[in-house]
Amino acid sequence: EAQVTQNPRYLITVTGKKLTVTCSQNMNHEYMSWYRQDPGLGLRQIYYSMNVEVTDKGDVPEGYKVSRKEKRNFPLILESPSPNQTSLYFCASIPSGTSGLSSYNEQFFGPGTRLTVL
Amino acid sequence: GESVGLHLPTLSVQEGDNSIINCAYSNSASDYFIWYKQESGKGPQFIIDIRSNMDKRQGQRVTVLLNKTVKHLSLQIAATQPGDSAVYFCAEKTSNTGKLIFGQGTTLQVKP
């Protein structure tokens, strides 16, 4: 089944304890992206990647890191989580690495990771 | 800064009626406008998109209208069904970047 998977789905952690949220897609998509969703603020883009070894900042990259060493995986790393990073996180992918130049805007979203930082 | 917003946080309609969800955007340079649907406990799901050089595009039971003069985008859902109950987001994108900016969302409630 074609899908985007995220792990873990739920995580409660404490301030300063490094964590990684994994994202994997099995559709050979080139473009991948991370978003956070907060009440009243909608979805905000954290980082995106147009292809392997190519990553760029979205609107709210502070406090996050990403890597794209292989096409299928795009982990989100919080080196020192803080309570203001408590949020619902979504990973997404799009088929074409040139999606920014095409009309193909159909992002496939993962199921979400609910993170609480105490 | 750039922003994409929706006019109403909640819209309640009767089953079978048509729904119109509105969105205002501010970035004239955006090339694509996209509508997503998010059901409770799930990730957003693509509905339909429209390129900035178009003013209307139709899909299955949905129509997106774009008015660049007033920077307004709308999603029309025909014969609204209970399964259409969800939060609807508009988003905008420029073709030379991978950035996507979302609006805050409108909750559509369908009354049986």
mmCIF file of C-alpha atoms in Angstrom:
data_model
loop_
_atom_site.group_PDB
_atom_site.id
_atom_site.type_symbol
_atom_site.label_atom_id
_atom_site.label_comp_id
_atom_site.label_asym_id
_atom_site.label_seq_id
_atom_site.Cartn_x
_atom_site.Cartn_y
_atom_site.Cartn_z
ATOM 1 C CA GLU A 1 0.000 0.000 0.000
ATOM 2 C CA ALA A 2 1.338 3.414 -0.986
ATOM 3 C CA GLN A 3 1.728 5.465 2.148
ATOM 4 C CA VAL A 4 3.691 7.853 4.320
ATOM 5 C CA THR A 5 4.486 6.496 7.754
ATOM 6 C CA GLN A 6 5.590 8.327 10.854
ATOM 7 C CA ASN A 7 6.967 7.048 14.117
ATOM 8 C CA PRO A 8 6.202 7.415 16.880
ATOM 9 C CA ARG A 9 2.561 8.436 16.636
ATOM 10 C CA TYR A 10 2.560 9.773 20.174
ATOM 11 C CA LEU A 11 5.454 10.940 22.298
ATOM 12 C CA ILE A 12 5.730 12.607 25.675
ATOM 13 C CA THR A 13 9.189 13.809 26.572
ATOM 14 C CA VAL A 14 10.983 16.325 28.748
ATOM 15 C CA THR A 15 12.744 19.550 27.919
ATOM 16 C CA GLY A 16 16.206 19.086 26.480
ATOM 17 C CA LYS A 17 16.023 15.391 25.706
ATOM 18 C CA LYS A 18 16.947 14.888 22.068
ATOM 19 C CA LEU A 19 14.402 13.084 19.947
ATOM 20 C CA THR A 20 13.857 12.009 16.363
ATOM 21 C CA VAL A 21 10.571 11.553 14.564
ATOM 22 C CA THR A 22 10.950 9.297 11.576
ATOM 23 C CA CYS A 23 9.141 9.658 8.273
ATOM 24 C CA SER A 24 9.211 7.150 5.491
ATOM 25 C CA GLN A 25 7.419 6.909 2.142
ATOM 26 C CA ASN A 26 7.263 3.934 -0.178
ATOM 27 C CA MET A 27 6.208 5.793 -3.320
ATOM 28 C CA ASN A 28 9.669 6.840 -4.546
ATOM 29 C CA HIS A 29 8.692 10.479 -4.114
ATOM 30 C CA GLU A 30 11.418 13.064 -4.438
ATOM 31 C CA TYR A 31 9.828 15.903 -2.463
ATOM 32 C CA MET A 32 9.245 15.537 1.273
ATOM 33 C CA SER A 33 8.232 18.054 3.883
ATOM 34 C CA TRP A 34 7.531 18.484 7.589
ATOM 35 C CA TYR A 35 4.724 20.567 9.079
ATOM 36 C CA ARG A 36 3.503 21.370 12.522
ATOM 37 C CA GLN A 37 -0.124 21.993 13.284
ATOM 38 C CA ASP A 38 -1.224 24.155 16.184
ATOM 39 C CA PRO A 39 -4.700 25.389 17.143
ATOM 40 C CA GLY A 40 -5.438 28.751 15.583
ATOM 41 C CA LEU A 41 -2.255 28.675 13.517
ATOM 42 C CA GLY A 42 -3.043 25.994 10.996
ATOM 43 C CA LEU A 43 -0.254 24.053 9.310
ATOM 44 C CA ARG A 44 3.169 25.624 9.159
ATOM 45 C CA GLN A 45 6.041 24.267 7.140
ATOM 46 C CA ILE A 46 9.195 23.442 9.099
ATOM 47 C CA TYR A 47 11.582 22.031 6.479
ATOM 48 C CA TYR A 48 11.289 20.539 3.051
ATOM 49 C CA SER A 49 13.488 18.547 0.743
ATOM 50 C CA MET A 50 13.327 18.624 -3.038
ATOM 51 C CA ASN A 51 15.589 15.596 -3.382
ATOM 52 C CA VAL A 52 18.253 13.514 -1.646
ATOM 53 C CA GLU A 53 20.828 15.675 0.147
ATOM 54 C CA VAL A 54 18.794 18.827 -0.612
ATOM 55 C CA THR A 55 16.947 20.451 2.283
ATOM 56 C CA ASP A 56 15.528 23.942 2.785
ATOM 57 C CA LYS A 57 13.930 25.879 5.581
ATOM 58 C CA GLY A 58 10.224 26.443 5.690
ATOM 59 C CA ASP A 59 8.527 29.105 7.758
ATOM 60 C CA VAL A 60 9.315 27.783 11.234
ATOM 61 C CA PRO A 61 12.656 25.912 11.148
ATOM 62 C CA GLU A 62 14.042 27.144 14.474
ATOM 63 C CA GLY A 63 14.746 24.321 16.901
ATOM 64 C CA TYR A 64 14.533 21.602 14.251
ATOM 65 C CA LYS A 65 16.930 19.724 12.020
ATOM 66 C CA VAL A 66 16.322 17.356 9.152
ATOM 67 C CA SER A 67 18.361 15.102 6.932
ATOM 68 C CA ARG A 68 17.727 13.442 3.595
ATOM 69 C CA LYS A 69 20.333 10.779 3.070
ATOM 70 C CA GLU A 70 18.046 8.537 1.071
ATOM 71 C CA LYS A 71 14.936 9.163 -0.925
ATOM 72 C CA ARG A 72 12.449 7.280 1.229
ATOM 73 C CA ASN A 73 13.346 8.750 4.658
ATOM 74 C CA PHE A 74 13.149 12.273 6.023
ATOM 75 C CA PRO A 75 13.626 12.312 9.809
ATOM 76 C CA LEU A 76 12.831 15.346 11.937
ATOM 77 C CA ILE A 77 15.302 15.942 14.755
ATOM 78 C CA LEU A 78 14.743 18.024 17.853
ATOM 79 C CA GLU A 79 18.169 18.418 19.461
ATOM 80 C CA SER A 80 16.870 20.116 22.605
ATOM 81 C CA PRO A 81 13.084 20.083 22.677
ATOM 82 C CA SER A 82 11.239 22.837 24.478
ATOM 83 C CA PRO A 83 7.580 23.099 25.559
ATOM 84 C CA ASN A 84 6.785 25.452 22.675
ATOM 85 C CA GLN A 85 7.487 22.535 20.338
ATOM 86 C CA THR A 86 4.523 20.678 21.737
ATOM 87 C CA SER A 87 2.453 20.181 18.624
ATOM 88 C CA LEU A 88 1.020 17.805 16.058
ATOM 89 C CA TYR A 89 3.577 17.051 13.360
ATOM 90 C CA PHE A 90 2.912 15.868 9.821
ATOM 91 C CA CYS A 91 5.266 14.555 7.227
ATOM 92 C CA ALA A 92 4.271 14.702 3.567
ATOM 93 C CA SER A 93 5.624 13.765 0.149
ATOM 94 C CA ILE A 94 5.007 14.683 -3.486
ATOM 95 C CA PRO A 95 5.999 12.555 -6.505
ATOM 96 C CA SER A 96 8.196 14.937 -8.456
ATOM 97 C CA GLY A 97 11.392 16.631 -7.377
ATOM 98 C CA THR A 98 10.406 19.390 -9.729
ATOM 99 C CA SER A 99 7.044 19.716 -8.067
ATOM 100 C CA GLY A 100 7.752 23.376 -7.541
ATOM 101 C CA LEU A 101 7.731 23.773 -11.291
ATOM 102 C CA SER A 102 4.766 21.567 -12.026
ATOM 103 C CA SER A 103 1.089 21.610 -11.288
ATOM 104 C CA TYR A 104 1.322 18.391 -9.376
ATOM 105 C CA ASN A 105 0.435 19.538 -5.896
ATOM 106 C CA GLU A 106 -1.002 16.382 -4.461
ATOM 107 C CA GLN A 107 0.883 15.938 -1.236
ATOM 108 C CA PHE A 108 0.487 12.649 0.569
ATOM 109 C CA PHE A 109 0.427 13.194 4.298
ATOM 110 C CA GLY A 110 1.397 10.828 7.058
ATOM 111 C CA PRO A 111 -0.937 10.115 9.995
ATOM 112 C CA GLY A 112 0.724 12.635 12.300
ATOM 113 C CA THR A 113 2.861 12.538 15.438
ATOM 114 C CA ARG A 114 1.527 14.152 18.570
ATOM 115 C CA LEU A 115 4.459 15.444 20.598
ATOM 116 C CA THR A 116 4.256 16.787 24.126
ATOM 117 C CA VAL A 117 7.318 18.389 25.690
ATOM 118 C CA LEU A 118 7.096 18.831 29.443
ATOM 119 C CA GLY B 1 4.542 38.702 5.771
ATOM 120 C CA GLU B 2 2.764 36.325 3.511
ATOM 121 C CA SER B 3 -0.471 34.919 4.780
ATOM 122 C CA VAL B 4 -3.326 32.839 3.618
ATOM 123 C CA GLY B 5 -6.505 33.056 5.589
ATOM 124 C CA LEU B 6 -10.012 31.726 5.649
ATOM 125 C CA HIS B 7 -12.963 33.958 6.343
ATOM 126 C CA LEU B 8 -14.930 31.772 8.729
ATOM 127 C CA PRO B 9 -13.668 29.275 11.268
ATOM 128 C CA THR B 10 -16.878 27.224 11.129
ATOM 129 C CA LEU B 11 -19.517 26.623 8.482
ATOM 130 C CA SER B 12 -22.652 24.636 9.155
ATOM 131 C CA VAL B 13 -24.772 23.370 6.258
ATOM 132 C CA GLN B 14 -27.685 21.035 5.737
ATOM 133 C CA GLU B 15 -27.033 17.727 4.042
ATOM 134 C CA GLY B 16 -27.741 18.060 0.347
ATOM 135 C CA ASP B 17 -27.093 21.794 0.226
ATOM 136 C CA ASN B 18 -24.110 23.339 -1.505
ATOM 137 C CA SER B 19 -21.193 24.561 0.608
ATOM 138 C CA ILE B 20 -18.917 27.466 -0.124
ATOM 139 C CA ILE B 21 -15.684 27.817 1.810
ATOM 140 C CA ASN B 22 -13.712 31.000 1.316
ATOM 141 C CA CYS B 23 -10.087 31.942 1.569
ATOM 142 C CA ALA B 24 -8.196 35.201 1.203
ATOM 143 C CA TYR B 25 -4.542 35.282 0.285
ATOM 144 C CA SER B 26 -1.967 38.049 0.208
ATOM 145 C CA ASN B 27 0.917 36.882 -1.986
ATOM 146 C CA SER B 28 0.306 37.949 -5.571
ATOM 147 C CA ALA B 29 3.315 35.907 -6.685
ATOM 148 C CA SER B 30 1.764 32.567 -5.758
ATOM 149 C CA ASP B 31 1.408 30.267 -8.740
ATOM 150 C CA TYR B 32 -0.779 27.566 -7.303
ATOM 151 C CA PHE B 33 -3.625 27.428 -4.851
ATOM 152 C CA ILE B 34 -4.596 24.178 -3.266
ATOM 153 C CA TRP B 35 -7.437 22.904 -1.130
ATOM 154 C CA TYR B 36 -6.986 20.189 1.483
ATOM 155 C CA LYS B 37 -9.471 18.321 3.637
ATOM 156 C CA GLN B 38 -8.572 17.073 7.088
ATOM 157 C CA GLU B 39 -10.792 14.637 8.908
ATOM 158 C CA SER B 40 -10.552 14.213 12.636
ATOM 159 C CA GLY B 41 -7.424 12.312 13.658
ATOM 160 C CA LYS B 42 -6.005 12.163 10.149
ATOM 161 C CA GLY B 43 -3.532 14.007 8.010
ATOM 162 C CA PRO B 44 -4.683 16.500 5.365
ATOM 163 C CA GLN B 45 -5.861 15.086 2.063
ATOM 164 C CA PHE B 46 -5.512 16.839 -1.284
ATOM 165 C CA ILE B 47 -8.815 17.851 -2.861
ATOM 166 C CA ILE B 48 -8.100 20.069 -5.830
ATOM 167 C CA ASP B 49 -5.689 22.732 -7.018
ATOM 168 C CA ILE B 50 -5.770 25.627 -9.431
ATOM 169 C CA ARG B 51 -3.046 27.439 -11.258
ATOM 170 C CA SER B 52 -2.911 31.207 -10.983
ATOM 171 C CA ASN B 53 -3.624 31.689 -14.684
ATOM 172 C CA MET B 54 -7.009 30.015 -14.290
ATOM 173 C CA ASP B 55 -10.146 31.308 -12.611
ATOM 174 C CA LYS B 56 -12.117 28.104 -12.275
ATOM 175 C CA ARG B 57 -11.471 24.415 -12.048
ATOM 176 C CA GLN B 58 -13.901 21.595 -11.451
ATOM 177 C CA GLY B 59 -13.479 18.208 -9.912
ATOM 178 C CA GLN B 60 -15.865 15.595 -8.683
ATOM 179 C CA ARG B 61 -18.538 17.536 -6.746
ATOM 180 C CA VAL B 62 -16.030 20.305 -6.057
ATOM 181 C CA THR B 63 -15.240 23.545 -7.839
ATOM 182 C CA VAL B 64 -12.472 25.962 -7.015
ATOM 183 C CA LEU B 65 -12.781 29.602 -8.010
ATOM 184 C CA LEU B 66 -9.904 32.052 -8.050
ATOM 185 C CA ASN B 67 -10.333 35.808 -8.149
ATOM 186 C CA LYS B 68 -6.913 37.370 -8.436
ATOM 187 C CA THR B 69 -8.279 40.889 -8.478
ATOM 188 C CA VAL B 70 -9.385 40.635 -4.873
ATOM 189 C CA LYS B 71 -7.037 37.785 -3.939
ATOM 190 C CA HIS B 72 -9.848 35.440 -3.096
ATOM 191 C CA LEU B 73 -10.151 31.701 -3.405
ATOM 192 C CA SER B 74 -13.219 29.578 -2.787
ATOM 193 C CA LEU B 75 -14.123 25.925 -2.663
ATOM 194 C CA GLN B 76 -17.626 24.925 -3.609
ATOM 195 C CA ILE B 77 -18.927 21.513 -2.632
ATOM 196 C CA ALA B 78 -22.091 20.394 -4.359
ATOM 197 C CA ALA B 79 -24.735 18.327 -2.565
ATOM 198 C CA THR B 80 -22.814 18.260 0.699
ATOM 199 C CA GLN B 81 -22.748 14.898 2.433
ATOM 200 C CA PRO B 82 -22.027 13.893 6.036
ATOM 201 C CA GLY B 83 -18.679 12.515 4.859
ATOM 202 C CA ASP B 84 -17.701 16.029 3.842
ATOM 203 C CA SER B 85 -17.571 17.060 7.495
ATOM 204 C CA ALA B 86 -13.958 18.036 8.113
ATOM 205 C CA VAL B 87 -11.591 20.960 8.377
ATOM 206 C CA TYR B 88 -10.748 22.537 5.026
ATOM 207 C CA PHE B 89 -7.491 24.342 4.396
ATOM 208 C CA CYS B 90 -6.423 26.474 1.507
ATOM 209 C CA ALA B 91 -2.748 26.751 0.687
ATOM 210 C CA GLU B 92 -0.598 28.681 -1.733
ATOM 211 C CA LYS B 93 2.659 27.899 -3.415
ATOM 212 C CA THR B 94 5.117 29.592 -5.725
ATOM 213 C CA SER B 95 6.513 27.453 -8.525
ATOM 214 C CA ASN B 96 10.188 28.276 -7.969
ATOM 215 C CA THR B 97 10.253 27.090 -4.353
ATOM 216 C CA GLY B 98 9.011 24.139 -2.400
ATOM 217 C CA LYS B 99 7.380 26.341 0.207
ATOM 218 C CA LEU B 100 3.727 25.869 0.963
ATOM 219 C CA ILE B 101 1.727 28.322 3.090
ATOM 220 C CA PHE B 102 -1.526 27.179 4.646
ATOM 221 C CA GLY B 103 -4.511 29.121 5.861
ATOM 222 C CA GLN B 104 -5.964 28.496 9.305
ATOM 223 C CA GLY B 105 -8.806 26.250 8.256
ATOM 224 C CA THR B 106 -12.600 26.207 8.175
ATOM 225 C CA THR B 107 -14.542 23.505 9.949
ATOM 226 C CA LEU B 108 -17.446 22.262 7.835
ATOM 227 C CA GLN B 109 -20.287 20.710 9.800
ATOM 228 C CA VAL B 110 -22.954 18.858 7.842
ATOM 229 C CA LYS B 111 -26.313 18.516 9.548
ATOM 230 C CA PRO B 112 -28.376 15.451 8.615
#
